[in-house]
PDB file of C-alpha atoms and ligand atoms in Angstrom:
ATOM      1  CA  MET E   1      -0.885 -15.999 -18.497  1.00 89.00           C
ATOM      2  CA  GLN E   2       2.016 -15.159 -20.757  1.00 94.00           C
ATOM      3  CA  LYS E   3       2.337 -12.103 -22.962  1.00 97.00           C
ATOM      4  CA  PRO E   4       5.713 -12.386 -24.674  1.00 97.00           C
ATOM      5  CA  ALA E   5       6.880  -9.471 -26.785  1.00 97.00           C
ATOM      6  CA  GLU E   6       6.625  -9.888 -30.539  1.00 97.00           C
ATOM      7  CA  THR E   7      10.101  -8.793 -31.488  1.00 97.00           C
ATOM      8  CA  GLN E   8      11.710  -7.662 -34.723  1.00 94.00           C
ATOM      9  CA  TYR E   9      15.025  -9.123 -33.495  1.00 96.00           C
ATOM     10  CA  PRO E  10      15.681 -11.819 -30.866  1.00 97.00           C
ATOM     11  CA  ILE E  11      16.073 -10.531 -27.296  1.00 98.00           C
ATOM     12  CA  HIS E  12      16.763 -12.092 -23.900  1.00 98.00           C
ATOM     13  CA  ASP E  13      13.891 -14.208 -22.572  1.00 98.00           C
ATOM     14  CA  LEU E  14      13.617 -12.065 -19.423  1.00 98.00           C
ATOM     15  CA  ILE E  15      13.016  -8.926 -21.459  1.00 98.00           C
ATOM     16  CA  ARG E  16      10.708 -10.689 -23.892  1.00 98.00           C
ATOM     17  CA  ASP E  17       8.569 -12.269 -21.192  1.00 98.00           C
ATOM     18  CA  ARG E  18       8.311  -9.346 -18.755  1.00 98.00           C
ATOM     19  CA  TRP E  19       4.978  -7.634 -18.688  1.00 98.00           C
ATOM     20  CA  SER E  20       2.951  -5.600 -16.211  1.00 98.00           C
ATOM     21  CA  PRO E  21       0.141  -7.717 -14.788  1.00 98.00           C
ATOM     22  CA  LEU E  22      -2.927  -6.491 -12.950  1.00 98.00           C
ATOM     23  CA  ALA E  23      -3.773  -9.788 -11.259  1.00 98.00           C
ATOM     24  CA  PHE E  24      -1.401 -10.639  -8.420  1.00 98.00           C
ATOM     25  CA  ASP E  25      -1.499 -13.748  -6.262  1.00 97.00           C
ATOM     26  CA  SER E  26      -1.705 -12.942  -2.565  1.00 94.00           C
ATOM     27  CA  LYS E  27       1.185 -15.378  -1.883  1.00 97.00           C
ATOM     28  CA  PRO E  28       3.876 -13.426  -0.009  1.00 98.00           C
ATOM     29  CA  VAL E  29       7.228 -12.748  -1.629  1.00 98.00           C
ATOM     30  CA  GLU E  30       9.905 -14.658   0.278  1.00 98.00           C
ATOM     31  CA  PRO E  31      12.105 -12.194   2.245  1.00 98.00           C
ATOM     32  CA  GLU E  32      15.312 -13.475   0.613  1.00 98.00           C
ATOM     33  CA  LYS E  33      13.772 -12.948  -2.835  1.00 98.00           C
ATOM     34  CA  LEU E  34      12.710  -9.441  -1.901  1.00 98.00           C
ATOM     35  CA  GLY E  35      16.294  -8.904  -0.735  1.00 98.00           C
ATOM     36  CA  SER E  36      17.569 -10.023  -4.150  1.00 99.00           C
ATOM     37  CA  LEU E  37      15.283  -7.563  -5.923  1.00 98.00           C
ATOM     38  CA  LEU E  38      16.614  -4.689  -3.856  1.00 98.00           C
ATOM     39  CA  GLU E  39      20.195  -5.905  -4.255  1.00 99.00           C
ATOM     40  CA  ALA E  40      19.700  -5.851  -8.034  1.00 99.00           C
ATOM     41  CA  ALA E  41      18.442  -2.274  -7.785  1.00 99.00           C
ATOM     42  CA  ARG E  42      21.469  -1.381  -5.660  1.00 98.00           C
ATOM     43  CA  TRP E  43      23.867  -2.516  -8.372  1.00 99.00           C
ATOM     44  CA  ALA E  44      22.443  -0.330 -11.112  1.00 99.00           C
ATOM     45  CA  ALA E  45      24.795   2.057 -12.881  1.00 98.00           C
ATOM     46  CA  SER E  46      24.385   5.736 -12.109  1.00 98.00           C
ATOM     47  CA  SER E  47      25.872   9.047 -13.140  1.00 98.00           C
ATOM     48  CA  TYR E  48      29.037   9.672 -11.017  1.00 98.00           C
ATOM     49  CA  ASN E  49      27.991   6.546  -9.071  1.00 98.00           C
ATOM     50  CA  GLU E  50      25.705   8.891  -7.145  1.00 98.00           C
ATOM     51  CA  GLN E  51      23.113   6.128  -6.602  1.00 98.00           C
ATOM     52  CA  PRO E  52      20.395   8.774  -6.337  1.00 99.00           C
ATOM     53  CA  TRP E  53      17.715   6.319  -5.245  1.00 99.00           C
ATOM     54  CA  ALA E  54      15.836   5.312  -2.150  1.00 98.00           C
ATOM     55  CA  PHE E  55      12.977   2.838  -1.856  1.00 99.00           C
ATOM     56  CA  VAL E  56      10.126   2.763   0.615  1.00 98.00           C
ATOM     57  CA  VAL E  57       9.032  -0.878   0.634  1.00 98.00           C
ATOM     58  CA  ALA E  58       6.097  -2.516   2.384  1.00 98.00           C
ATOM     59  CA  THR E  59       4.937  -6.105   2.529  1.00 98.00           C
ATOM     60  CA  LYS E  60       1.282  -6.917   3.010  1.00 98.00           C
ATOM     61  CA  GLU E  61       2.032  -8.450   6.436  1.00 97.00           C
ATOM     62  CA  ASP E  62       3.138  -5.052   7.688  1.00 98.00           C
ATOM     63  CA  THR E  63      -0.388  -3.668   7.532  1.00 98.00           C
ATOM     64  CA  ASP E  64       0.374  -0.068   8.518  1.00 98.00           C
ATOM     65  CA  ALA E  65       3.321   0.323   6.162  1.00 98.00           C
ATOM     66  CA  PHE E  66       1.384  -1.316   3.323  1.00 98.00           C
ATOM     67  CA  GLN E  67      -1.676   0.839   3.910  1.00 98.00           C
ATOM     68  CA  ALA E  68       0.450   3.999   4.008  1.00 98.00           C
ATOM     69  CA  LEU E  69       1.735   3.249   0.495  1.00 98.00           C
ATOM     70  CA  PHE E  70      -1.603   1.930  -0.754  1.00 98.00           C
ATOM     71  CA  ASN E  71      -3.377   5.145   0.301  1.00 98.00           C
ATOM     72  CA  CYS E  72      -1.045   7.185  -1.920  1.00 98.00           C
ATOM     73  CA  LEU E  73      -2.152   5.306  -5.049  1.00 98.00           C
ATOM     74  CA  ALA E  74      -4.546   6.817  -7.575  1.00 98.00           C
ATOM     75  CA  GLU E  75      -8.055   5.376  -7.433  1.00 98.00           C
ATOM     76  CA  GLY E  76      -7.540   3.605 -10.744  1.00 97.00           C
ATOM     77  CA  ASN E  77      -4.577   1.674  -9.386  1.00 98.00           C
ATOM     78  CA  GLN E  78      -6.084   0.638  -6.061  1.00 98.00           C
ATOM     79  CA  PRO E  79      -8.511  -2.122  -7.145  1.00 96.00           C
ATOM     80  CA  TRP E  80      -5.824  -4.316  -8.670  1.00 97.00           C
ATOM     81  CA  THR E  81      -2.967  -3.517  -6.289  1.00 97.00           C
ATOM     82  CA  GLN E  82      -4.880  -4.525  -3.181  1.00 94.00           C
ATOM     83  CA  ASP E  83      -3.898  -8.185  -3.611  1.00 92.00           C
ATOM     84  CA  ALA E  84      -0.240  -7.537  -4.398  1.00 98.00           C
ATOM     85  CA  PRO E  85       1.992  -8.769  -1.570  1.00 98.00           C
ATOM     86  CA  VAL E  86       4.559  -5.970  -1.930  1.00 98.00           C
ATOM     87  CA  LEU E  87       4.277  -2.283  -2.747  1.00 98.00           C
ATOM     88  CA  LEU E  88       7.199   0.033  -3.145  1.00 98.00           C
ATOM     89  CA  LEU E  89       7.949   3.618  -3.938  1.00 99.00           C
ATOM     90  CA  SER E  90      11.162   4.697  -5.620  1.00 98.00           C
ATOM     91  CA  VAL E  91      12.440   8.140  -4.735  1.00 99.00           C
ATOM     92  CA  ALA E  92      15.053  10.194  -6.598  1.00 98.00           C
ATOM     93  CA  LYS E  93      17.605  12.478  -4.980  1.00 98.00           C
ATOM     94  CA  GLU E  94      17.512  15.690  -6.978  1.00 98.00           C
ATOM     95  CA  GLN E  95      20.972  17.086  -6.178  1.00 98.00           C
ATOM     96  CA  PHE E  96      24.405  15.481  -6.277  1.00 98.00           C
ATOM     97  CA  SER E  97      25.768  14.740  -2.798  1.00 97.00           C
ATOM     98  CA  ARG E  98      29.263  15.696  -4.013  1.00 95.00           C
ATOM     99  CA  ASN E  99      28.521  19.330  -4.902  1.00 97.00           C
ATOM    100  CA  GLY E 100      24.823  20.060  -4.364  1.00 98.00           C
ATOM    101  CA  LYS E 101      24.295  20.695  -8.081  1.00 98.00           C
ATOM    102  CA  PRO E 102      21.118  19.450  -9.792  1.00 98.00           C
ATOM    103  CA  ASN E 103      21.441  15.860 -10.971  1.00 98.00           C
ATOM    104  CA  ARG E 104      19.885  15.915 -14.417  1.00 98.00           C
ATOM    105  CA  HIS E 105      20.113  12.145 -14.591  1.00 98.00           C
ATOM    106  CA  ALA E 106      18.567  11.269 -11.244  1.00 98.00           C
ATOM    107  CA  ALA E 107      15.309  10.013 -12.769  1.00 98.00           C
ATOM    108  CA  HIS E 108      17.242   8.124 -15.421  1.00 98.00           C
ATOM    109  CA  ASP E 109      19.278   6.358 -12.754  1.00 99.00           C
ATOM    110  CA  VAL E 110      16.287   5.510 -10.579  1.00 99.00           C
ATOM    111  CA  GLY E 111      14.780   4.052 -13.766  1.00 98.00           C
ATOM    112  CA  MET E 112      17.943   1.973 -14.176  1.00 98.00           C
ATOM    113  CA  ALA E 113      17.572   0.688 -10.621  1.00 99.00           C
ATOM    114  CA  ASN E 114      13.912  -0.127 -11.226  1.00 99.00           C
ATOM    115  CA  ALA E 115      14.754  -1.917 -14.478  1.00 98.00           C
ATOM    116  CA  ASN E 116      17.339  -4.041 -12.647  1.00 98.00           C
ATOM    117  CA  LEU E 117      14.772  -4.824  -9.971  1.00 98.00           C
ATOM    118  CA  VAL E 118      12.079  -5.770 -12.483  1.00 98.00           C
ATOM    119  CA  LEU E 119      14.331  -8.091 -14.497  1.00 98.00           C
ATOM    120  CA  GLN E 120      15.748  -9.690 -11.347  1.00 98.00           C
ATOM    121  CA  ALA E 121      12.127 -10.296 -10.327  1.00 98.00           C
ATOM    122  CA  MET E 122      11.359 -11.947 -13.681  1.00 98.00           C
ATOM    123  CA  SER E 123      14.343 -14.244 -13.234  1.00 98.00           C
ATOM    124  CA  MET E 124      12.769 -15.464  -9.987  1.00 98.00           C
ATOM    125  CA  GLY E 125       9.213 -15.888 -11.264  1.00 98.00           C
ATOM    126  CA  LEU E 126       8.045 -12.572  -9.825  1.00 98.00           C
ATOM    127  CA  TYR E 127       6.246  -9.824 -11.711  1.00 98.00           C
ATOM    128  CA  CYS E 128       6.251  -6.054 -11.249  1.00 98.00           C
ATOM    129  CA  HIS E 129       3.853  -3.342 -12.304  1.00 98.00           C
ATOM    130  CA  MET E 130       5.171   0.203 -12.128  1.00 98.00           C
ATOM    131  CA  MET E 131       2.854   3.114 -11.467  1.00 98.00           C
ATOM    132  CA  ALA E 132       2.981   6.846 -12.023  1.00 98.00           C
ATOM    133  CA  GLY E 133      -0.591   6.969 -10.755  1.00 98.00           C
ATOM    134  CA  PHE E 134      -0.077   8.079  -7.178  1.00 98.00           C
ATOM    135  CA  GLU E 135      -0.031  11.332  -5.230  1.00 98.00           C
ATOM    136  CA  PRO E 136       3.588  12.428  -4.719  1.00 98.00           C
ATOM    137  CA  GLN E 137       2.660  15.113  -2.187  1.00 98.00           C
ATOM    138  CA  LYS E 138       0.653  12.643  -0.141  1.00 98.00           C
ATOM    139  CA  ALA E 139       3.593  10.218  -0.260  1.00 98.00           C
ATOM    140  CA  ARG E 140       5.974  12.975   0.847  1.00 98.00           C
ATOM    141  CA  HIS E 141       3.724  13.923   3.737  1.00 98.00           C
ATOM    142  CA  THR E 142       2.691  10.411   4.867  1.00 97.00           C
ATOM    143  CA  LEU E 143       6.130   8.871   4.592  1.00 98.00           C
ATOM    144  CA  GLY E 144       8.165  11.877   5.739  1.00 98.00           C
ATOM    145  CA  ILE E 145      10.161  12.181   2.512  1.00 98.00           C
ATOM    146  CA  PRO E 146      12.494  15.187   2.831  1.00 98.00           C
ATOM    147  CA  GLU E 147      12.799  18.067   0.371  1.00 98.00           C
ATOM    148  CA  GLY E 148      15.373  17.339  -2.303  1.00 98.00           C
ATOM    149  CA  TRP E 149      13.989  13.841  -2.780  1.00 98.00           C
ATOM    150  CA  ASP E 150      11.349  13.291  -5.477  1.00 98.00           C
ATOM    151  CA  PRO E 151       8.781  10.482  -5.046  1.00 98.00           C
ATOM    152  CA  LEU E 152       9.031   9.109  -8.580  1.00 98.00           C
ATOM    153  CA  THR E 153       7.394   5.759  -9.210  1.00 98.00           C
ATOM    154  CA  MET E 154       5.396   3.208  -7.287  1.00 98.00           C
ATOM    155  CA  MET E 155       5.435  -0.504  -8.022  1.00 98.00           C
ATOM    156  CA  ALA E 156       3.433  -3.600  -7.167  1.00 98.00           C
ATOM    157  CA  VAL E 157       5.457  -6.818  -6.918  1.00 98.00           C
ATOM    158  CA  GLY E 158       4.329 -10.408  -6.575  1.00 98.00           C
ATOM    159  CA  TYR E 159       3.491 -13.703  -8.216  1.00 98.00           C
ATOM    160  CA  LEU E 160       1.044 -13.779 -11.086  1.00 98.00           C
ATOM    161  CA  GLY E 161      -2.564 -14.089 -10.036  1.00 97.00           C
ATOM    162  CA  ASP E 162      -5.678 -15.384 -11.738  1.00 97.00           C
ATOM    163  CA  ALA E 163      -7.104 -12.816 -14.162  1.00 97.00           C
ATOM    164  CA  LYS E 164     -10.597 -14.148 -13.408  1.00 97.00           C
ATOM    165  CA  THR E 165     -10.445 -12.464  -9.997  1.00 95.00           C
ATOM    166  CA  LEU E 166     -10.379  -9.050 -11.738  1.00 97.00           C
ATOM    167  CA  SER E 167     -13.381  -6.933 -12.701  1.00 97.00           C
ATOM    168  CA  GLU E 168     -14.581  -7.244 -16.296  1.00 97.00           C
ATOM    169  CA  ASP E 169     -12.842  -4.003 -17.313  1.00 97.00           C
ATOM    170  CA  LEU E 170      -9.553  -5.042 -15.782  1.00 98.00           C
ATOM    171  CA  GLN E 171      -9.808  -8.511 -17.336  1.00 97.00           C
ATOM    172  CA  LYS E 172     -10.045  -6.795 -20.717  1.00 98.00           C
ATOM    173  CA  ARG E 173      -6.907  -4.772 -19.979  1.00 97.00           C
ATOM    174  CA  GLU E 174      -5.118  -7.886 -18.720  1.00 98.00           C
ATOM    175  CA  GLY E 175      -5.914  -9.808 -21.897  1.00 97.00           C
ATOM    176  CA  ALA E 176      -5.050  -6.960 -24.271  1.00 97.00           C
ATOM    177  CA  PRO E 177      -2.045  -7.549 -26.488  1.00 96.00           C
ATOM    178  CA  ARG E 178       1.179  -5.705 -25.690  1.00 97.00           C
ATOM    179  CA  SER E 179       2.389  -3.337 -28.367  1.00 97.00           C
ATOM    180  CA  ARG E 180       5.378  -1.184 -29.206  1.00 98.00           C
ATOM    181  CA  LYS E 181       6.290   1.333 -31.883  1.00 97.00           C
ATOM    182  CA  PRO E 182       8.374  -0.169 -34.682  1.00 96.00           C
ATOM    183  CA  LEU E 183      12.147   0.332 -34.359  1.00 96.00           C
ATOM    184  CA  ASP E 184      12.363   2.592 -37.407  1.00 94.00           C
ATOM    185  CA  GLU E 185      10.082   5.117 -35.742  1.00 95.00           C
ATOM    186  CA  PHE E 186      12.609   5.975 -33.042  1.00 96.00           C
ATOM    187  CA  ILE E 187      16.052   4.720 -34.073  1.00 96.00           C
ATOM    188  CA  PHE E 188      17.858   7.302 -36.163  1.00 96.00           C
ATOM    189  CA  THR E 189      21.264   7.546 -37.732  1.00 96.00           C
ATOM    190  CA  GLY E 190      23.187  10.574 -38.928  1.00 95.00           C
ATOM    191  CA  LYS E 191      20.311  12.951 -38.335  1.00 96.00           C
ATOM    192  CA  TRP E 192      17.144  13.106 -36.319  1.00 97.00           C
ATOM    193  CA  GLY E 193      14.335  11.460 -38.249  1.00 95.00           C
ATOM    194  CA  GLU E 194      16.577   9.429 -40.551  1.00 94.00           C
ATOM    195  CA  ALA E 195      15.813   5.767 -40.007  1.00 91.00           C
ATOM    196  CA  ALA E 196      18.773   3.439 -39.640  1.00 90.00           C
ATOM    197  CA  SER E 197      19.014   0.459 -41.976  1.00 90.00           C
ATOM    198  CA  PHE E 198      20.005  -1.744 -39.015  1.00 89.00           C
ATOM    199  CA  ALA E 199      16.758  -0.960 -37.243  1.00 88.00           C
ATOM    200  CA  THR E 200      14.119  -1.649 -39.841  1.00 82.00           C
TER     201      THR E 200
HETATM  202  C1  FMN T 301       6.939   4.903 -14.962  1.00 88.47           C
HETATM  203  C2  FMN T 301       5.729   4.050 -15.270  1.00 88.47           C
HETATM  204  C3  FMN T 301       4.492   4.443 -14.807  1.00 88.47           C
HETATM  205  C4  FMN T 301       3.367   3.638 -15.028  1.00 88.47           C
HETATM  206  N1  FMN T 301       2.164   3.982 -14.452  1.00 88.47           N
HETATM  207  C5  FMN T 301       1.134   3.122 -14.502  1.00 88.47           C
HETATM  208  C6  FMN T 301      -0.033   3.352 -13.735  1.00 88.47           C
HETATM  209  O1  FMN T 301      -0.161   4.319 -12.989  1.00 88.47           O
HETATM  210  N2  FMN T 301      -1.046   2.449 -13.830  1.00 88.47           N
HETATM  211  C7  FMN T 301      -0.965   1.334 -14.621  1.00 88.47           C
HETATM  212  O2  FMN T 301      -1.903   0.539 -14.643  1.00 88.47           O
HETATM  213  N3  FMN T 301       0.163   1.075 -15.328  1.00 88.47           N
HETATM  214  C8  FMN T 301       1.216   1.921 -15.285  1.00 88.47           C
HETATM  215  N4  FMN T 301       2.385   1.635 -15.945  1.00 88.47           N
HETATM  216  C9  FMN T 301       2.475   0.408 -16.749  1.00 88.47           C
HETATM  217  C10 FMN T 301       2.507   0.720 -18.221  1.00 88.47           C
HETATM  218  O3  FMN T 301       1.215   1.065 -18.648  1.00 88.47           O
HETATM  219  C11 FMN T 301       3.062  -0.506 -18.984  1.00 88.47           C
HETATM  220  O4  FMN T 301       4.385  -0.713 -18.607  1.00 88.47           O
HETATM  221  C12 FMN T 301       2.962  -0.289 -20.491  1.00 88.47           C
HETATM  222  O5  FMN T 301       1.620  -0.252 -20.908  1.00 88.47           O
HETATM  223  C13 FMN T 301       3.654  -1.399 -21.242  1.00 88.47           C
HETATM  224  O6  FMN T 301       3.125  -2.643 -20.884  1.00 88.47           O
HETATM  225  P1  FMN T 301       4.085  -3.814 -20.385  1.00 88.47           P
HETATM  226  O7  FMN T 301       4.819  -3.312 -19.149  1.00 88.47           O
HETATM  227  O8  FMN T 301       3.161  -4.955 -20.034  1.00 88.47           O
HETATM  228  O9  FMN T 301       5.042  -4.128 -21.485  1.00 88.47           O
HETATM  229  C14 FMN T 301       3.491   2.431 -15.774  1.00 88.47           C
HETATM  230  C15 FMN T 301       4.759   2.054 -16.254  1.00 88.47           C
HETATM  231  C16 FMN T 301       5.862   2.845 -16.009  1.00 88.47           C
HETATM  232  C17 FMN T 301       7.219   2.387 -16.486  1.00 88.47           C
END
């Protein structure tokens, strides 16, 4: 299934074609491809080059590690993630290593790393579905995440699966069109709320 973005201006194919599927094929992700995804995350830009990210990654073959991550997911995310071959959790370091001060951009930079990962995945025929629906405290406890590190986002990664394997409800979600606000609703110039002529 393809769900390309309907754009107001042309964009790169990888960005246009990325979407967050619910149906994943159980086919494992090749270790070298998984390595490339994490390498792409590694090379994200970050404030002061702090690289305030860590990832807890589990492949389906590593049953205990996979189950540990899976158990942290919200009930609503479990039915469709169970077939995904890879689960991961991105974690943000809350203070700068250089001076111990709060890093206001930690979540931004972990988002940058995740965006790199997701687009690298698309370039290799892999899809990602990010999730806020998990229990951070459970993740902290189960995975031994230290204080000062914030369990931020979970993600399912894998090849596209067959939507017919999903429940009726999930099939509806899978088939729903993707939508975005129009550019002029959030691109301003001069002053907040003033739409820019180049973004209409
Ligand atoms: C940080 C973040 C958290 C998300 N949490 C969930 C989630 O818990 N469950 C879910 O099904 N989708 C989740 N999503 C997926 C979004 O719903 C999805 O990206 C959005 O609807 C846009 O669809 P698209 O990615 O196909 O363009 C999340 C996405 C992001 C970036």
